[in-house]
Short mmCIF file of C-alpha atoms (C1' of nucleotides) in Angstrom, two decimals:
data_model
loop_
_atom_site.label_atom_id
_atom_site.label_comp_id
_atom_site.label_asym_id
_atom_site.label_seq_id
_atom_site.Cartn_x
_atom_site.Cartn_y
_atom_site.Cartn_z
CA MET A 1256 -19.37 -57.42 -38.06
CA SER A 1257 -20.92 -59.82 -35.63
CA LYS A 1258 -20.10 -57.84 -32.52
CA PRO A 1259 -22.95 -55.57 -31.49
CA SER A 1260 -22.05 -51.89 -31.72
CA LYS A 1261 -23.38 -51.25 -28.21
CA SER A 1262 -23.18 -53.35 -25.08
CA ARG A 1263 -26.29 -54.64 -23.40
CA ALA A 1264 -25.75 -52.27 -20.48
CA GLU A 1265 -25.45 -49.22 -22.71
CA LYS A 1266 -28.58 -50.17 -24.55
CA PHE A 1267 -30.39 -50.53 -21.28
CA ALA A 1268 -29.29 -47.13 -20.03
CA LYS A 1269 -30.29 -45.63 -23.34
CA ASP A 1270 -33.78 -47.02 -23.03
CA GLU A 1271 -33.98 -45.83 -19.46
CA LEU A 1272 -33.01 -42.30 -20.43
CA LYS A 1273 -35.49 -42.33 -23.30
CA SER A 1274 -38.18 -43.55 -20.95
CA ILE A 1275 -37.54 -40.75 -18.47
CA ILE A 1276 -37.65 -38.09 -21.15
CA GLU A 1277 -40.81 -39.45 -22.70
CA ARG A 1278 -42.60 -39.75 -19.39
CA VAL A 1279 -41.83 -36.12 -18.67
CA GLU A 1280 -42.93 -35.08 -22.15
CA ARG A 1281 -46.24 -36.88 -21.80
CA LEU A 1282 -46.87 -35.25 -18.43
CA LEU A 1283 -45.96 -31.85 -19.81
CA GLU A 1284 -48.50 -32.32 -22.58
CA GLU A 1285 -51.18 -33.16 -20.06
CA LYS A 1286 -50.20 -30.16 -17.97
CA LYS A 1287 -50.39 -27.92 -21.02
CA ALA A 1288 -53.83 -29.31 -21.91
CA ILE A 1289 -55.12 -28.43 -18.45
CA ALA A 1290 -53.57 -24.98 -18.60
CA ASP A 1291 -55.40 -24.48 -21.89
CA ASP A 1292 -58.64 -25.62 -20.26
CA ILE A 1293 -58.16 -23.04 -17.53
CA SER A 1294 -57.58 -20.33 -20.12
CA ALA A 1295 -60.75 -21.44 -21.87
CA VAL A 1296 -62.78 -21.13 -18.67
CA TYR A 1297 -61.51 -17.59 -18.13
CA ALA A 1298 -62.12 -16.69 -21.78
CA GLU A 1299 -65.70 -17.96 -21.58
CA ALA A 1300 -66.24 -16.09 -18.32
CA LYS A 1301 -64.89 -12.92 -19.90
CA ALA A 1302 -67.29 -13.37 -22.81
CA ASN A 1303 -70.09 -13.53 -20.26
CA GLY A 1304 -69.07 -10.23 -18.74
CA TYR A 1305 -66.85 -11.37 -15.89
CA ASP A 1306 -63.57 -9.68 -15.06
CA ALA A 1307 -60.88 -12.34 -15.51
CA LYS A 1308 -58.33 -10.57 -13.33
CA ALA A 1309 -60.79 -10.36 -10.45
CA LEU A 1310 -61.70 -14.03 -10.89
CA LYS A 1311 -58.04 -14.95 -10.63
CA THR A 1312 -57.72 -12.88 -7.50
CA ILE A 1313 -60.70 -14.70 -5.98
CA VAL A 1314 -59.16 -18.07 -6.79
CA ARG A 1315 -55.90 -17.01 -5.16
CA MET A 1316 -57.64 -15.65 -2.07
CA ARG A 1317 -59.62 -18.84 -1.53
CA LYS A 1318 -56.35 -20.76 -1.36
CA GLU A 1319 -55.01 -18.55 1.39
CA ASP A 1320 -55.60 -18.81 5.09
CA PRO A 1321 -58.43 -16.38 6.02
CA ASN A 1322 -56.78 -15.31 9.27
CA ALA A 1323 -53.48 -14.60 7.63
CA ARG A 1324 -55.28 -12.62 4.95
CA ALA A 1325 -57.23 -10.56 7.49
CA GLU A 1326 -54.03 -9.76 9.34
CA PHE A 1327 -52.33 -8.70 6.13
CA GLU A 1328 -55.25 -6.45 5.23
CA THR A 1329 -55.02 -4.79 8.63
CA ILE A 1330 -51.34 -4.02 8.21
CA LEU A 1331 -51.92 -2.79 4.68
CA GLU A 1332 -54.64 -0.41 5.78
CA THR A 1333 -52.46 0.91 8.57
CA TYR A 1334 -49.77 1.76 6.05
CA MET A 1335 -52.25 3.22 3.57
CA GLN A 1336 -53.72 5.37 6.34
CA ALA A 1337 -50.30 6.64 7.34
CA LEU A 1338 -49.53 7.52 3.73
CA GLY A 1339 -52.82 9.25 3.10
CA MET A 1340 -53.98 6.66 0.60
CA LEU A 1341 -57.39 6.16 2.22
CA MET B 588 3.58 -16.25 -42.30
CA SER B 589 3.49 -12.52 -42.73
CA LYS B 590 -0.20 -12.31 -43.58
CA PRO B 591 -2.28 -11.43 -40.53
CA SER B 592 -4.56 -14.23 -39.43
CA LYS B 593 -7.54 -11.87 -39.30
CA SER B 594 -8.54 -9.11 -41.66
CA ARG B 595 -8.96 -5.56 -40.47
CA ALA B 596 -12.73 -5.79 -40.93
CA GLU B 597 -12.99 -8.92 -38.82
CA LYS B 598 -10.92 -7.36 -36.10
CA PHE B 599 -13.17 -4.35 -36.15
CA ALA B 600 -16.32 -6.49 -35.87
CA LYS B 601 -14.70 -8.40 -33.04
CA ASP B 602 -14.10 -5.23 -31.11
CA GLU B 603 -17.62 -4.07 -31.81
CA LEU B 604 -19.07 -7.32 -30.51
CA LYS B 605 -16.88 -7.16 -27.43
CA SER B 606 -17.98 -3.59 -26.85
CA ILE B 607 -21.67 -4.49 -27.03
CA ILE B 608 -21.26 -7.38 -24.60
CA GLU B 609 -19.24 -5.33 -22.16
CA ARG B 610 -21.66 -2.41 -22.22
CA VAL B 611 -24.49 -4.79 -21.38
CA GLU B 612 -22.44 -6.43 -18.65
CA ARG B 613 -21.65 -3.09 -17.05
CA LEU B 614 -25.30 -2.08 -17.11
CA LEU B 615 -26.34 -5.43 -15.66
CA GLU B 616 -23.91 -4.91 -12.80
CA GLU B 617 -25.40 -1.51 -12.07
CA LYS B 618 -28.88 -2.97 -12.25
CA LYS B 619 -27.89 -5.72 -9.86
CA ALA B 620 -26.39 -3.19 -7.45
CA ILE B 621 -29.66 -1.28 -7.38
CA ALA B 622 -31.67 -4.46 -6.90
CA ASP B 623 -29.41 -5.22 -3.94
CA ASP B 624 -30.01 -1.73 -2.57
CA ILE B 625 -33.75 -2.31 -2.76
CA SER B 626 -33.38 -5.60 -0.92
CA ALA B 627 -31.33 -3.80 1.71
CA VAL B 628 -34.06 -1.20 2.22
CA TYR B 629 -36.64 -3.94 2.74
CA ALA B 630 -34.32 -5.86 5.06
CA GLU B 631 -33.71 -2.77 7.16
CA ALA B 632 -37.43 -2.02 7.26
CA LYS B 633 -38.12 -5.58 8.34
CA ALA B 634 -35.56 -5.22 11.12
CA ASN B 635 -37.47 -2.13 12.25
CA GLY B 636 -40.69 -4.08 12.49
CA TYR B 637 -42.23 -3.39 9.09
CA ASP B 638 -43.92 -6.08 7.03
CA ALA B 639 -41.92 -6.32 3.80
CA LYS B 640 -44.69 -7.98 1.85
CA ALA B 641 -47.12 -5.19 2.77
CA LEU B 642 -44.53 -2.57 1.86
CA LYS B 643 -44.14 -4.14 -1.58
CA THR B 644 -47.88 -4.14 -2.01
CA ILE B 645 -47.98 -0.43 -1.17
CA VAL B 646 -45.26 0.32 -3.71
CA ARG B 647 -47.17 -1.60 -6.37
CA MET B 648 -50.45 0.12 -5.53
CA ARG B 649 -48.93 3.58 -5.76
CA LYS B 650 -47.84 2.81 -9.31
CA GLU B 651 -51.39 1.97 -10.34
CA ASP B 652 -54.14 4.33 -11.39
CA PRO B 653 -56.32 5.05 -8.32
CA ASN B 654 -59.56 5.00 -10.30
CA ALA B 655 -58.77 1.69 -11.93
CA ARG B 656 -57.89 0.30 -8.52
CA ALA B 657 -61.14 1.51 -6.95
CA GLU B 658 -63.11 -0.07 -9.76
CA PHE B 659 -61.25 -3.32 -9.36
CA GLU B 660 -61.93 -3.35 -5.63
CA THR B 661 -65.63 -2.85 -6.32
CA ILE B 662 -65.79 -5.81 -8.68
CA LEU B 663 -63.80 -7.93 -6.28
CA GLU B 664 -66.13 -7.19 -3.41
CA THR B 665 -69.14 -7.98 -5.56
CA TYR B 666 -67.67 -11.39 -6.31
CA MET B 667 -66.67 -11.98 -2.70
CA GLN B 668 -70.14 -11.03 -1.59
CA ALA B 669 -71.71 -13.44 -4.06
CA LEU B 670 -69.44 -16.22 -2.84
CA GLY B 671 -70.05 -15.57 0.84
CA MET B 672 -66.49 -14.48 1.47
CA LEU B 673 -67.42 -11.30 3.29
CA MET C 21 -58.20 22.14 20.75
CA SER C 22 -54.62 22.34 21.91
CA LYS C 23 -53.91 18.60 21.81
CA PRO C 24 -52.20 17.58 18.59
CA SER C 25 -54.24 15.17 16.47
CA LYS C 26 -51.27 12.81 16.22
CA SER C 27 -48.66 11.91 18.78
CA ARG C 28 -45.04 12.64 18.11
CA ALA C 29 -44.26 8.96 17.80
CA GLU C 30 -46.95 8.37 15.22
CA LYS C 31 -45.82 11.32 13.19
CA PHE C 32 -42.30 10.01 13.30
CA ALA C 33 -43.37 6.54 12.21
CA LYS C 34 -45.39 8.09 9.41
CA ASP C 35 -42.36 9.92 8.10
CA GLU C 36 -40.26 6.81 8.46
CA LEU C 37 -42.74 4.76 6.45
CA LYS C 38 -42.94 7.45 3.80
CA SER C 39 -39.16 7.55 3.64
CA ILE C 40 -38.90 3.79 3.13
CA ILE C 41 -41.48 3.80 0.35
CA GLU C 42 -39.91 6.74 -1.41
CA ARG C 43 -36.41 5.31 -1.22
CA VAL C 44 -37.67 2.13 -2.85
CA GLU C 45 -39.54 4.08 -5.50
CA ARG C 46 -36.47 6.10 -6.36
CA LEU C 47 -34.35 2.97 -6.65
CA LEU C 48 -36.99 1.30 -8.81
CA GLU C 49 -36.89 4.26 -11.16
CA GLU C 50 -33.13 4.01 -11.45
CA LYS C 51 -33.42 0.28 -12.06
CA LYS C 52 -35.96 0.88 -14.78
CA ALA C 53 -33.71 3.48 -16.42
CA ILE C 54 -30.88 0.98 -16.58
CA ALA C 55 -33.16 -1.73 -17.95
CA ASP C 56 -34.13 0.71 -20.68
CA ASP C 57 -30.47 1.38 -21.40
CA ILE C 58 -29.88 -2.34 -21.80
CA SER C 59 -32.81 -2.62 -24.18
CA ALA C 60 -31.36 0.28 -26.17
CA VAL C 61 -28.00 -1.47 -26.49
CA TYR C 62 -29.68 -4.61 -27.81
CA ALA C 63 -31.87 -2.58 -30.17
CA GLU C 64 -28.82 -0.80 -31.56
CA ALA C 65 -26.96 -4.09 -31.92
CA LYS C 66 -29.91 -5.60 -33.73
CA ALA C 67 -29.97 -2.62 -36.10
CA ASN C 68 -26.32 -3.40 -36.84
CA GLY C 69 -27.13 -6.96 -37.77
CA TYR C 70 -26.52 -8.78 -34.50
CA ASP C 71 -28.81 -11.48 -33.17
CA ALA C 72 -30.11 -10.19 -29.85
CA LYS C 73 -31.08 -13.59 -28.53
CA ALA C 74 -27.59 -14.94 -29.18
CA LEU C 75 -26.05 -11.86 -27.53
CA LYS C 76 -28.14 -12.48 -24.45
CA THR C 77 -27.03 -16.08 -24.41
CA ILE C 78 -23.40 -14.99 -24.57
CA VAL C 79 -23.89 -12.58 -21.68
CA ARG C 80 -25.49 -15.35 -19.63
CA MET C 81 -22.70 -17.81 -20.45
CA ARG C 82 -19.98 -15.40 -19.46
CA LYS C 83 -21.52 -15.10 -16.03
CA GLU C 84 -21.29 -18.84 -15.48
CA ASP C 85 -18.32 -20.77 -14.21
CA PRO C 86 -16.44 -22.14 -17.28
CA ASN C 87 -15.64 -25.45 -15.61
CA ALA C 88 -19.18 -26.03 -14.49
CA ARG C 89 -20.36 -25.14 -17.97
CA ALA C 90 -17.93 -27.55 -19.64
CA GLU C 91 -19.05 -30.34 -17.36
CA PHE C 92 -22.68 -29.60 -18.06
CA GLU C 93 -22.02 -29.62 -21.80
CA THR C 94 -20.38 -33.04 -21.48
CA ILE C 95 -23.36 -34.51 -19.70
CA LEU C 96 -25.72 -32.90 -22.15
CA GLU C 97 -23.89 -34.35 -25.13
CA THR C 98 -23.87 -37.78 -23.54
CA TYR C 99 -27.63 -37.63 -23.23
CA MET C 100 -28.07 -36.22 -26.73
CA GLN C 101 -25.88 -38.97 -28.09
CA ALA C 102 -27.92 -41.65 -26.31
CA LEU C 103 -31.12 -40.17 -27.69
CA GLY C 104 -29.84 -39.89 -31.24
CA MET C 105 -29.96 -36.12 -31.21
CA LEU C 106 -26.43 -35.68 -32.55
CA MET D 632 -90.77 -11.76 5.80
CA SER D 633 -92.34 -13.21 2.66
CA LYS D 634 -90.13 -11.35 0.14
CA PRO D 635 -87.12 -13.39 -0.92
CA SER D 636 -83.83 -11.77 0.06
CA LYS D 637 -82.35 -12.38 -3.40
CA SER D 638 -83.97 -12.25 -6.80
CA ARG D 639 -83.95 -15.30 -9.06
CA ALA D 640 -81.52 -13.59 -11.44
CA GLU D 641 -79.04 -12.78 -8.67
CA LYS D 642 -79.18 -16.32 -7.41
CA PHE D 643 -78.50 -17.57 -10.91
CA ALA D 644 -75.52 -15.28 -11.38
CA LYS D 645 -74.22 -16.37 -7.99
CA ASP D 646 -74.33 -20.00 -9.00
CA GLU D 647 -72.68 -19.18 -12.29
CA LEU D 648 -69.84 -17.37 -10.57
CA LYS D 649 -69.42 -20.21 -8.10
CA SER D 650 -69.36 -22.68 -10.97
CA ILE D 651 -66.62 -20.77 -12.80
CA ILE D 652 -64.47 -20.54 -9.69
CA GLU D 653 -64.89 -24.20 -8.85
CA ARG D 654 -64.12 -25.37 -12.36
CA VAL D 655 -60.89 -23.41 -12.27
CA GLU D 656 -60.03 -24.76 -8.83
CA ARG D 657 -60.57 -28.34 -9.97
CA LEU D 658 -58.38 -27.81 -13.02
CA LEU D 659 -55.68 -26.19 -10.90
CA GLU D 660 -55.67 -29.23 -8.64
CA GLU D 661 -55.23 -31.52 -11.61
CA LYS D 662 -52.46 -29.30 -12.93
CA LYS D 663 -50.74 -29.40 -9.56
CA ALA D 664 -51.00 -33.20 -9.45
CA ILE D 665 -49.28 -33.46 -12.82
CA ALA D 666 -46.59 -30.99 -11.79
CA ASP D 667 -45.96 -33.21 -8.77
CA ASP D 668 -45.71 -36.24 -11.04
CA ILE D 669 -43.10 -34.46 -13.13
CA SER D 670 -41.12 -33.59 -10.01
CA ALA D 671 -41.31 -37.23 -8.96
CA VAL D 672 -39.92 -38.41 -12.30
CA TYR D 673 -36.97 -36.02 -11.97
CA ALA D 674 -36.42 -37.02 -8.34
CA GLU D 675 -36.36 -40.68 -9.30
CA ALA D 676 -34.01 -39.99 -12.19
CA LYS D 677 -31.72 -38.03 -9.90
CA ALA D 678 -31.69 -40.96 -7.46
CA ASN D 679 -30.57 -43.14 -10.37
CA GLY D 680 -27.64 -40.88 -11.10
CA TYR D 681 -29.08 -38.62 -13.79
CA ASP D 682 -28.49 -34.87 -13.87
CA ALA D 683 -31.93 -33.28 -13.55
CA LYS D 684 -30.86 -29.95 -14.99
CA ALA D 685 -29.48 -31.63 -18.09
CA LEU D 686 -32.64 -33.72 -18.45
CA LYS D 687 -34.72 -30.54 -18.39
CA THR D 688 -32.49 -29.01 -21.02
CA ILE D 689 -32.98 -32.07 -23.22
CA VAL D 690 -36.75 -31.84 -22.84
CA ARG D 691 -36.65 -28.18 -23.81
CA MET D 692 -34.42 -28.81 -26.81
CA ARG D 693 -36.66 -31.55 -28.15
CA LYS D 694 -39.53 -29.07 -28.23
CA GLU D 695 -37.58 -26.69 -30.43
CA ASP D 696 -37.26 -26.76 -34.17
CA PRO D 697 -33.95 -28.56 -35.02
CA ASN D 698 -33.16 -26.26 -37.94
CA ALA D 699 -33.73 -23.12 -35.94
CA ARG D 700 -31.59 -24.56 -33.18
CA ALA D 701 -28.74 -25.42 -35.55
CA GLU D 702 -28.79 -21.93 -36.96
CA PHE D 703 -28.78 -20.42 -33.51
CA GLU D 704 -25.83 -22.62 -32.52
CA THR D 705 -23.92 -21.41 -35.56
CA ILE D 706 -24.42 -17.76 -34.68
CA LEU D 707 -23.56 -18.46 -31.07
CA GLU D 708 -20.31 -20.16 -31.98
CA THR D 709 -19.37 -17.30 -34.27
CA TYR D 710 -19.78 -14.90 -31.37
CA MET D 711 -17.97 -17.19 -28.96
CA GLN D 712 -15.12 -17.54 -31.43
CA ALA D 713 -14.85 -13.78 -31.82
CA LEU D 714 -14.77 -13.36 -28.06
CA GLY D 715 -12.18 -16.06 -27.47
CA MET D 716 -14.59 -18.28 -25.61
CA LEU D 717 -13.77 -21.40 -27.62
"C1'" DA E 1442 -36.46 -19.88 12.22
"C1'" DC E 1443 -34.17 -18.22 8.32
"C1'" DT E 1444 -31.94 -18.41 3.99
"C1'" DC E 1445 -31.56 -20.25 -0.51
"C1'" DC E 1446 -33.32 -22.20 -4.55
"C1'" DA E 1447 -36.66 -23.84 -7.72
"C1'" DA E 1448 -41.17 -23.27 -9.64
"C1'" DT E 1449 -45.05 -20.54 -10.84
"C1'" DA E 1450 -47.40 -16.49 -12.19
"C1'" DC E 1451 -47.33 -12.04 -13.96
"C1'" DT E 1452 -45.60 -8.27 -16.84
"C1'" DT E 1453 -43.52 -6.54 -20.60
"C1'" DT E 1454 -41.66 -6.83 -24.98
"C1'" DA E 1455 -40.90 -8.57 -29.62
"C1'" DG E 1456 -42.73 -10.55 -33.87
"C1'" DC E 1457 -46.64 -11.65 -37.15
"C1'" DG F 19 -53.38 -5.49 -32.31
"C1'" DC F 20 -52.68 -9.99 -30.79
"C1'" DT F 21 -50.33 -14.08 -29.91
"C1'" DA F 22 -46.06 -15.78 -28.25
"C1'" DA F 23 -41.72 -15.49 -25.94
"C1'" DA F 24 -38.56 -13.22 -22.21
"C1'" DG F 25 -37.69 -11.37 -18.23
"C1'" DT F 26 -39.10 -10.24 -13.61
"C1'" DA F 27 -41.17 -10.92 -9.27
"C1'" DT F 28 -43.34 -13.54 -5.94
"C1'" DT F 29 -44.28 -17.72 -3.68
"C1'" DG F 30 -43.58 -22.36 -1.83
"C1'" DG F 31 -40.40 -25.74 -0.36
"C1'" DA F 32 -35.98 -27.79 1.00
"C1'" DG F 33 -32.13 -27.62 3.67
"C1'" DT F 34 -29.14 -25.57 7.47
#
DNA sequence: ACTCCAATACTTTAGC
DNA sequence: GCTAAAGTATTGGAGT
């Protein structure tokens, strides 16, 4: 038949959808690659005798506000004291 | 027609499947109820001036092995010291 | 000395804190017991030839609103159609 | 005083630790930037009338093995049939 | 400010 | 036992 099976508008939408999905997929691949790089850094550090869990804790702590952290530590120690954990 | 639409065996399997699903659903409801109770305890504590985040940290710490925790703290402080965080 | 080492108020707060923590711990134990029960149901089902992953999917689906689900399925199929996944 | 406060080896380890931490932090920043890009794509798609949840489902499905998915769907429909969900 | 939801990170479990 | 997948918990962000 001479009539196209899909209208121009439908074709356009189709391409748009495909484009969205593929952009996300490409970004997800990049994100995964970086996550793998991070794992590799920790694995190498571990091989050199570092404690990966402690390294992760350090990274997390450096992101936090120092004042907020200090305050939290104070509360925590108060509770631990009251519970005989110190 | 007089013939039953489902065999006895199929009916049996159907009931078995239904039973499995419903047992899980009942247990999930109970689990949810307990999770809600826990939330309520924290909410009440918060209303009485406690820091919910610190309380959760205490609960987590009490589950851990004290020796392992002490060792972890030591490593952490070594790293913090080296990075000028103390 | 005759003076108590802790004031009455502090002692009270201490007990209150301990009570909060212990209530949470008890509830967490109950929650864990139920989670184990659920695992046991799935393990038994699996031993009887059921697909645990599919069972979990069924349980999840039954929690959802049927209308919302139907609508979602429609959209999903539209997208899949447009991407040649059907 | 003439004696250095830190030995050469300690200084070296310190730099190594700092290097590890900073490499991870740089990678985390890159990872965050990509995550933000992904969010932006979904936000834009949503503004153009797409259902973000369905788009995410499509992305997930395209990562899966088609045969495995088909088989899973078959089992799922068997269960749904048996439970009167179809 | 406070709740609700989505996203991330962690923990645990299942499969190879 | 180890990698990979699920489930769970915590955190950040959006909206009221």
